[in-house]
Short mmCIF file of C-alpha atoms and ligand atoms in Angstrom, two decimals:
data_model
loop_
_atom_site.label_atom_id
_atom_site.label_comp_id
_atom_site.label_asym_id
_atom_site.label_seq_id
_atom_site.Cartn_x
_atom_site.Cartn_y
_atom_site.Cartn_z
CA UNK A 251 27.38 64.64 -47.72
CA UNK A 252 24.30 66.53 -48.57
CA UNK A 253 22.70 66.67 -45.05
CA UNK A 254 23.13 69.90 -43.10
CA UNK A 255 25.74 69.86 -40.40
CA UNK A 256 23.97 70.38 -37.13
CA UNK A 257 25.56 72.10 -34.14
CA UNK A 258 24.63 71.09 -30.56
CA UNK A 259 25.09 73.85 -28.05
CA UNK A 260 25.66 72.97 -24.41
CA UNK A 261 26.07 75.50 -21.65
CA UNK A 262 26.97 75.89 -18.01
CA UNK A 263 26.11 79.18 -16.28
CA UNK A 264 29.13 80.79 -17.84
CA UNK A 265 30.56 78.65 -20.68
CA UNK A 266 29.23 77.35 -24.03
CA UNK A 267 30.54 74.22 -25.79
CA UNK A 268 29.51 73.53 -29.39
CA UNK A 269 29.54 70.01 -30.74
CA UNK A 270 29.69 69.85 -34.56
CA UNK A 271 31.67 68.70 -37.52
CA UNK A 272 33.27 72.09 -38.01
CA UNK A 273 34.50 72.10 -34.44
CA UNK A 274 37.15 70.33 -32.46
CA UNK A 275 36.04 66.94 -31.12
CA UNK A 276 34.12 67.13 -27.90
CA UNK A 277 35.63 65.11 -25.00
CA UNK A 278 33.02 64.06 -22.47
CA UNK A 279 34.83 62.92 -19.28
CA UNK A 280 33.35 59.63 -18.13
CA UNK A 281 34.92 59.09 -14.69
CA UNK A 282 32.25 60.71 -12.46
CA UNK A 283 30.58 57.33 -12.42
CA UNK A 284 30.63 54.79 -9.56
CA UNK A 285 29.70 51.78 -11.78
CA UNK A 286 32.15 48.94 -10.97
CA UNK A 287 33.93 50.98 -8.29
CA UNK A 288 33.17 49.40 -4.90
CA UNK A 289 35.17 51.83 -2.73
CA UNK A 290 33.62 54.81 -4.41
CA UNK A 291 30.10 53.31 -3.85
CA UNK A 292 30.82 52.70 -0.18
CA UNK A 293 32.04 56.28 0.25
CA UNK A 294 28.93 57.68 -1.37
CA UNK A 295 26.67 55.54 0.90
CA UNK A 296 28.62 56.97 3.84
CA UNK A 297 28.03 60.51 2.48
CA UNK A 298 31.62 61.10 1.43
CA UNK A 299 31.77 62.82 -2.01
CA UNK A 300 35.53 63.46 -2.03
CA UNK A 301 36.05 61.03 -4.88
CA UNK A 302 33.71 63.15 -7.03
CA UNK A 303 35.93 66.15 -6.34
CA UNK A 304 39.02 64.18 -7.39
CA UNK A 305 37.34 62.79 -10.54
CA UNK A 306 36.14 66.22 -11.59
CA UNK A 307 39.71 67.67 -11.19
CA UNK A 308 41.35 64.80 -13.11
CA UNK A 309 38.86 64.83 -15.98
CA UNK A 310 39.20 68.64 -16.29
CA UNK A 311 43.08 68.43 -16.11
CA UNK A 312 43.02 65.75 -18.88
CA UNK A 313 41.21 68.07 -21.27
CA UNK A 314 37.47 67.31 -20.87
CA UNK A 315 35.10 69.73 -22.59
CA UNK A 316 31.94 68.33 -20.89
CA UNK A 317 31.59 66.05 -17.79
CA UNK A 318 29.33 63.04 -17.73
CA UNK A 319 27.80 62.66 -14.25
CA UNK A 320 26.33 59.31 -13.27
CA UNK A 321 25.38 58.46 -9.68
CA UNK A 322 23.88 55.01 -10.06
CA UNK A 323 24.71 53.51 -6.69
CA UNK A 324 22.52 50.53 -5.52
CA UNK A 325 20.42 51.28 -2.41
CA UNK A 326 20.82 54.99 -2.69
CA UNK A 327 18.18 57.62 -3.54
CA UNK A 328 19.65 58.39 -6.92
CA UNK A 329 17.51 61.44 -7.59
CA UNK A 330 18.51 63.20 -4.38
CA UNK A 331 22.16 62.17 -4.80
CA UNK A 332 22.43 63.25 -8.42
CA UNK A 333 20.87 66.67 -7.63
CA UNK A 334 23.39 67.15 -4.83
CA UNK A 335 26.37 66.16 -6.99
CA UNK A 336 25.26 68.31 -9.92
CA UNK A 337 25.00 71.24 -7.50
CA UNK A 338 28.39 70.46 -6.15
CA UNK A 339 30.15 70.07 -9.47
CA UNK A 340 28.87 73.41 -10.65
CA UNK A 341 30.90 74.92 -7.80
CA UNK A 342 34.04 73.10 -8.96
CA UNK A 343 34.11 73.70 -12.75
CA UNK A 344 32.45 75.74 -15.45
CA UNK A 345 32.25 72.89 -17.92
CA UNK A 346 28.75 71.87 -19.14
CA UNK A 347 27.37 68.61 -17.77
CA UNK A 348 26.01 65.45 -19.33
CA UNK A 349 23.39 64.02 -16.90
CA UNK A 350 23.59 60.27 -17.11
CA UNK A 351 21.02 57.99 -15.50
CA UNK A 352 18.64 55.11 -16.27
CA UNK A 353 16.21 56.49 -13.66
CA UNK A 354 13.78 59.08 -15.04
CA UNK A 355 13.36 60.74 -11.60
CA UNK A 356 17.15 61.15 -11.26
CA UNK A 357 17.35 62.77 -14.68
CA UNK A 358 14.61 65.26 -13.67
CA UNK A 359 16.28 66.06 -10.31
CA UNK A 360 19.66 66.48 -12.02
CA UNK A 361 18.19 68.79 -14.64
CA UNK A 362 16.36 70.83 -12.05
CA UNK A 363 19.57 71.32 -10.11
CA UNK A 364 21.49 72.42 -13.25
CA UNK A 365 21.97 75.99 -14.36
CA UNK A 366 22.61 75.80 -18.11
CA UNK A 367 21.89 73.63 -21.14
CA UNK A 368 22.71 70.05 -20.26
CA UNK A 369 23.06 66.93 -22.36
CA UNK A 370 20.70 64.15 -21.14
CA UNK A 371 22.13 60.60 -21.30
CA UNK A 372 19.96 58.86 -22.65
CA UNK A 373 16.91 57.77 -24.47
CA UNK A 374 16.46 54.77 -26.73
CA UNK A 375 13.98 54.21 -29.62
CA UNK A 376 11.64 52.57 -27.10
CA UNK A 377 8.33 54.43 -26.97
CA UNK A 378 8.15 54.39 -23.19
CA UNK A 379 11.65 55.84 -22.65
CA UNK A 380 10.90 58.62 -25.14
CA UNK A 381 7.52 59.35 -23.51
CA UNK A 382 9.12 59.66 -20.11
CA UNK A 383 12.25 61.60 -20.98
CA UNK A 384 11.64 63.76 -24.02
CA UNK A 385 9.16 66.06 -22.14
CA UNK A 386 11.95 66.69 -19.57
CA UNK A 387 14.41 67.46 -22.33
CA UNK A 388 11.95 70.03 -23.67
CA UNK A 389 10.98 71.48 -20.33
CA UNK A 390 14.65 72.04 -19.24
CA UNK A 391 15.86 73.11 -22.77
CA UNK A 392 18.43 70.37 -22.89
CA UNK A 393 19.99 68.23 -25.64
CA UNK A 394 19.70 64.43 -25.60
CA UNK A 395 21.79 61.37 -26.41
CA UNK A 396 19.74 58.67 -28.22
CA UNK A 397 20.71 55.04 -28.63
CA UNK A 398 19.34 53.18 -31.63
CA UNK A 399 18.08 50.17 -29.72
CA UNK A 400 14.58 48.89 -29.24
CA UNK A 401 12.75 46.86 -26.62
CA UNK A 402 13.51 43.60 -28.38
CA UNK A 403 17.13 44.13 -29.53
CA UNK A 404 20.31 46.00 -30.01
CA UNK A 405 20.56 45.44 -33.76
CA UNK A 406 24.02 45.13 -35.32
CA UNK A 407 23.02 45.73 -38.93
CA UNK A 408 23.47 49.33 -40.10
CA UNK A 409 20.10 49.21 -41.88
CA UNK A 410 18.23 48.41 -38.65
CA UNK A 411 20.10 51.02 -36.70
CA UNK A 412 19.34 53.63 -39.36
CA UNK A 413 15.66 52.76 -39.15
CA UNK A 414 15.71 53.27 -35.40
CA UNK A 415 17.53 56.65 -35.83
CA UNK A 416 14.78 57.69 -38.28
CA UNK A 417 12.14 56.78 -35.66
CA UNK A 418 13.95 58.70 -32.91
CA UNK A 419 14.35 61.80 -35.11
CA UNK A 420 10.74 61.73 -36.30
CA UNK A 421 9.19 61.24 -32.82
CA UNK A 422 11.48 63.65 -30.96
CA UNK A 423 11.08 66.46 -33.52
CA UNK A 424 7.47 66.09 -34.55
CA UNK A 425 5.83 64.77 -31.30
CA UNK A 426 8.01 66.55 -28.69
CA UNK A 427 9.24 69.61 -30.57
CA UNK A 428 12.91 68.84 -29.92
CA UNK A 429 15.11 70.67 -32.43
CA UNK A 430 17.01 68.15 -34.62
CA UNK A 431 20.37 69.69 -33.66
CA UNK A 432 19.72 68.77 -30.02
CA UNK A 433 19.65 64.99 -30.80
CA UNK A 434 23.06 63.35 -30.43
CA UNK A 435 23.07 59.71 -31.58
CA UNK A 436 25.17 57.10 -29.81
CA UNK A 437 25.57 54.44 -32.56
CA UNK A 438 26.60 51.90 -29.93
CA UNK A 439 30.23 50.86 -30.26
CA UNK A 440 30.50 47.20 -29.26
CA UNK A 441 33.49 45.23 -27.94
CA UNK A 442 35.76 44.32 -30.88
CA UNK A 443 36.94 41.22 -28.84
CA UNK A 444 33.46 39.72 -29.06
CA UNK A 445 33.14 40.08 -32.84
CA UNK A 446 35.77 41.61 -35.06
CA UNK A 447 33.25 42.70 -37.65
CA UNK A 448 31.43 45.09 -35.31
CA UNK A 449 34.06 47.89 -35.80
CA UNK A 450 33.27 48.18 -39.49
CA UNK A 451 29.50 47.92 -38.95
CA UNK A 452 29.67 50.76 -36.41
CA UNK A 453 31.74 52.96 -38.74
CA UNK A 454 29.33 52.36 -41.64
CA UNK A 455 26.44 53.32 -39.30
CA UNK A 456 28.24 56.53 -38.36
CA UNK A 457 28.91 57.50 -42.00
CA UNK A 458 25.25 56.89 -42.93
CA UNK A 459 23.89 58.91 -39.91
CA UNK A 460 26.19 61.77 -40.91
CA UNK A 461 25.38 61.70 -44.56
CA UNK A 462 21.62 61.21 -44.13
CA UNK A 463 20.92 63.45 -41.13
CA UNK A 464 24.04 65.54 -40.31
CA UNK A 465 23.40 64.64 -36.66
CA UNK A 466 26.07 64.87 -33.97
CA UNK A 467 27.16 61.57 -32.52
CA UNK A 468 28.84 60.34 -29.40
CA UNK A 469 29.84 56.94 -28.00
CA UNK A 470 31.40 55.23 -25.05
CA UNK A 471 34.77 54.62 -26.67
CA UNK A 472 36.16 52.31 -24.02
CA UNK A 473 33.48 49.70 -24.90
CA UNK A 474 35.40 48.92 -28.05
CA UNK A 475 38.44 47.52 -26.27
CA UNK A 476 36.59 45.65 -23.52
CA UNK A 477 38.34 42.33 -22.73
CA UNK A 478 41.40 43.12 -24.98
CA UNK A 479 44.96 44.05 -24.03
CA UNK A 480 46.33 47.35 -25.31
CA UNK A 481 43.10 49.09 -24.51
CA UNK A 482 44.33 52.69 -24.83
CA UNK A 483 45.82 52.08 -28.32
CA UNK A 484 42.61 50.41 -29.52
CA UNK A 485 40.38 53.12 -28.14
CA UNK A 486 42.54 55.89 -29.60
CA UNK A 487 42.69 54.24 -33.05
CA UNK A 488 38.98 53.51 -33.01
CA UNK A 489 38.27 57.22 -32.20
CA UNK A 490 40.49 58.43 -34.89
CA UNK A 491 38.72 56.26 -37.47
CA UNK A 492 35.31 57.13 -36.09
CA UNK A 493 36.05 60.87 -36.30
CA UNK A 494 36.58 60.49 -40.06
CA UNK A 495 33.20 58.66 -40.16
CA UNK A 496 31.31 61.53 -38.45
CA UNK A 497 31.73 60.95 -34.72
CA UNK A 498 31.82 64.40 -33.13
CA UNK A 499 32.19 63.57 -29.45
CA UNK A 500 32.96 60.66 -27.14
CA UNK A 501 32.30 59.65 -23.50
CA UNK A 502 35.87 58.71 -22.45
CA UNK A 503 38.45 58.85 -19.72
CA UNK A 504 40.37 62.00 -20.35
CA UNK A 505 43.09 60.96 -17.89
CA UNK A 506 44.47 58.72 -20.59
CA UNK A 507 46.95 60.81 -22.62
CA UNK A 508 47.33 58.21 -25.39
CA UNK A 509 43.60 58.40 -26.17
CA UNK A 510 43.43 62.18 -25.90
CA UNK A 511 46.48 62.51 -28.13
CA UNK A 512 44.87 60.35 -30.81
CA UNK A 513 41.86 62.65 -30.77
CA UNK A 514 43.92 65.86 -30.81
CA UNK A 515 46.09 64.49 -33.69
CA UNK A 516 42.95 63.64 -35.67
CA UNK A 517 41.52 67.18 -34.98
CA UNK A 518 44.77 68.60 -36.45
CA UNK A 519 44.75 66.28 -39.47
CA UNK A 520 41.07 67.09 -40.13
CA UNK A 521 41.77 70.74 -40.22
CA UNK A 522 40.14 71.61 -36.92
CA UNK A 523 43.19 73.04 -35.21
CA UNK A 524 44.24 76.25 -36.94
CA UNK A 525 47.98 76.56 -37.32
CA UNK A 526 48.28 73.41 -35.20
CA UNK A 527 48.35 75.67 -32.09
CA UNK A 528 46.37 73.34 -29.82
CA UNK A 529 48.65 70.40 -30.81
CA UNK A 530 51.79 72.38 -30.29
CA UNK A 531 50.66 73.79 -26.89
CA UNK A 532 49.73 70.33 -25.76
CA UNK A 533 53.13 69.01 -26.72
CA UNK A 534 54.95 71.92 -25.01
CA UNK A 535 52.93 71.35 -21.82
CA UNK A 536 53.77 67.70 -21.81
CA UNK A 537 57.49 68.52 -22.23
CA UNK A 538 57.37 71.12 -19.50
CA UNK A 539 55.64 68.66 -17.15
CA UNK A 540 58.31 66.01 -17.92
CA UNK A 541 61.29 68.28 -17.03
N1 THG B 802 27.11 55.45 -24.09
C1 THG B 802 26.47 56.38 -23.39
N2 THG B 802 26.63 56.57 -22.08
C2 THG B 802 27.48 55.77 -21.35
C3 THG B 802 28.14 54.73 -22.03
C4 THG B 802 27.99 54.59 -23.46
N3 THG B 802 27.60 55.97 -20.01
C5 THG B 802 28.35 55.01 -19.22
C6 THG B 802 29.46 54.39 -20.00
N4 THG B 802 28.99 53.94 -21.32
C7 THG B 802 30.63 55.34 -20.16
N5 THG B 802 31.23 55.63 -18.91
C8 THG B 802 32.10 54.87 -18.26
C9 THG B 802 32.47 55.14 -17.02
C10 THG B 802 33.43 54.41 -16.34
C11 THG B 802 34.01 53.37 -16.94
C12 THG B 802 33.70 53.03 -18.24
C13 THG B 802 32.70 53.78 -18.88
C14 THG B 802 35.05 52.57 -16.22
N6 THG B 802 35.31 51.36 -16.73
C15 THG B 802 36.37 50.47 -16.18
C16 THG B 802 36.97 49.73 -17.26
O1 THG B 802 36.58 49.91 -18.41
O2 THG B 802 37.97 49.07 -17.08
C17 THG B 802 35.68 49.44 -15.26
C18 THG B 802 35.26 50.03 -13.94
C19 THG B 802 36.39 50.03 -13.01
O3 THG B 802 36.65 48.94 -12.34
O4 THG B 802 37.13 51.07 -12.86
O5 THG B 802 35.51 52.96 -15.20
O6 THG B 802 28.56 53.64 -24.05
N7 THG B 802 25.63 57.19 -24.10
#
């Protein structure tokens, strides 16, 4: 572990969150996202944003440190909607935001509406995607999630993923002047049900990214259990293993106490919870809520 340990600083108007190996794991709440939710999509098309309010409240209550905001609804002006929702969420919480879209104009509108240092979700190693998005990351002084996939493939082999990470780091830092600590790699956790060897390949990729670059990493942890029963247990166990391999944040549903507990237990066991105070308070709060 010779690489420096980078710290990624995200901010809202009033609060800073630091992602890094010396810090507690960063939970990025995933639920403010209408993908696969028909009723939510219909409400948004009808101009009803009450579900966003509920999702913000539940992700915050579950212990989110950052909120991922995705407004990808078919047949809607995503840029206008995302800007509106980013503005609205800043009135509901002081947590920093992760602005999630595949549409460049939507990312720009979301960033323009945001007062702070956002995390942009995401670029890939594709030249076109980097050309479109990295200037925005620079202009709005944001950090960025980068996925090691290319135009032609999502490689499974750690060697190929590392080569794409090298490209992303080189291009982002030298061509666009993005500080290396503001690049957060998503090493692409794949469904374990489709291929039981992918878990180990992902963990090896994480260890190598940590040891070679000291970069922060995130992933969509629920991808791992897709199509399997016992999803919460699988997601929690995966996160615990991934944290020891260098994962420093995850995009996850913080409403699920089993998964959040696995993360908090691992924080404690990794020495990131001084005197175990966070673990003990969480336990007491759960006991108090049960009685
Ligand atoms: N990496 C990065 N960004 C991401 C992902 C990732 N953003 C989107 C996604 N993956 C993470 N966010 C979500 C949001 C909602 C849901 C899952 C992931 C969700 N899933 C339901 C499920 O899993 O059962 C299906 C939808 C439903 O019917 O409720 O809700 O990997 N960088």
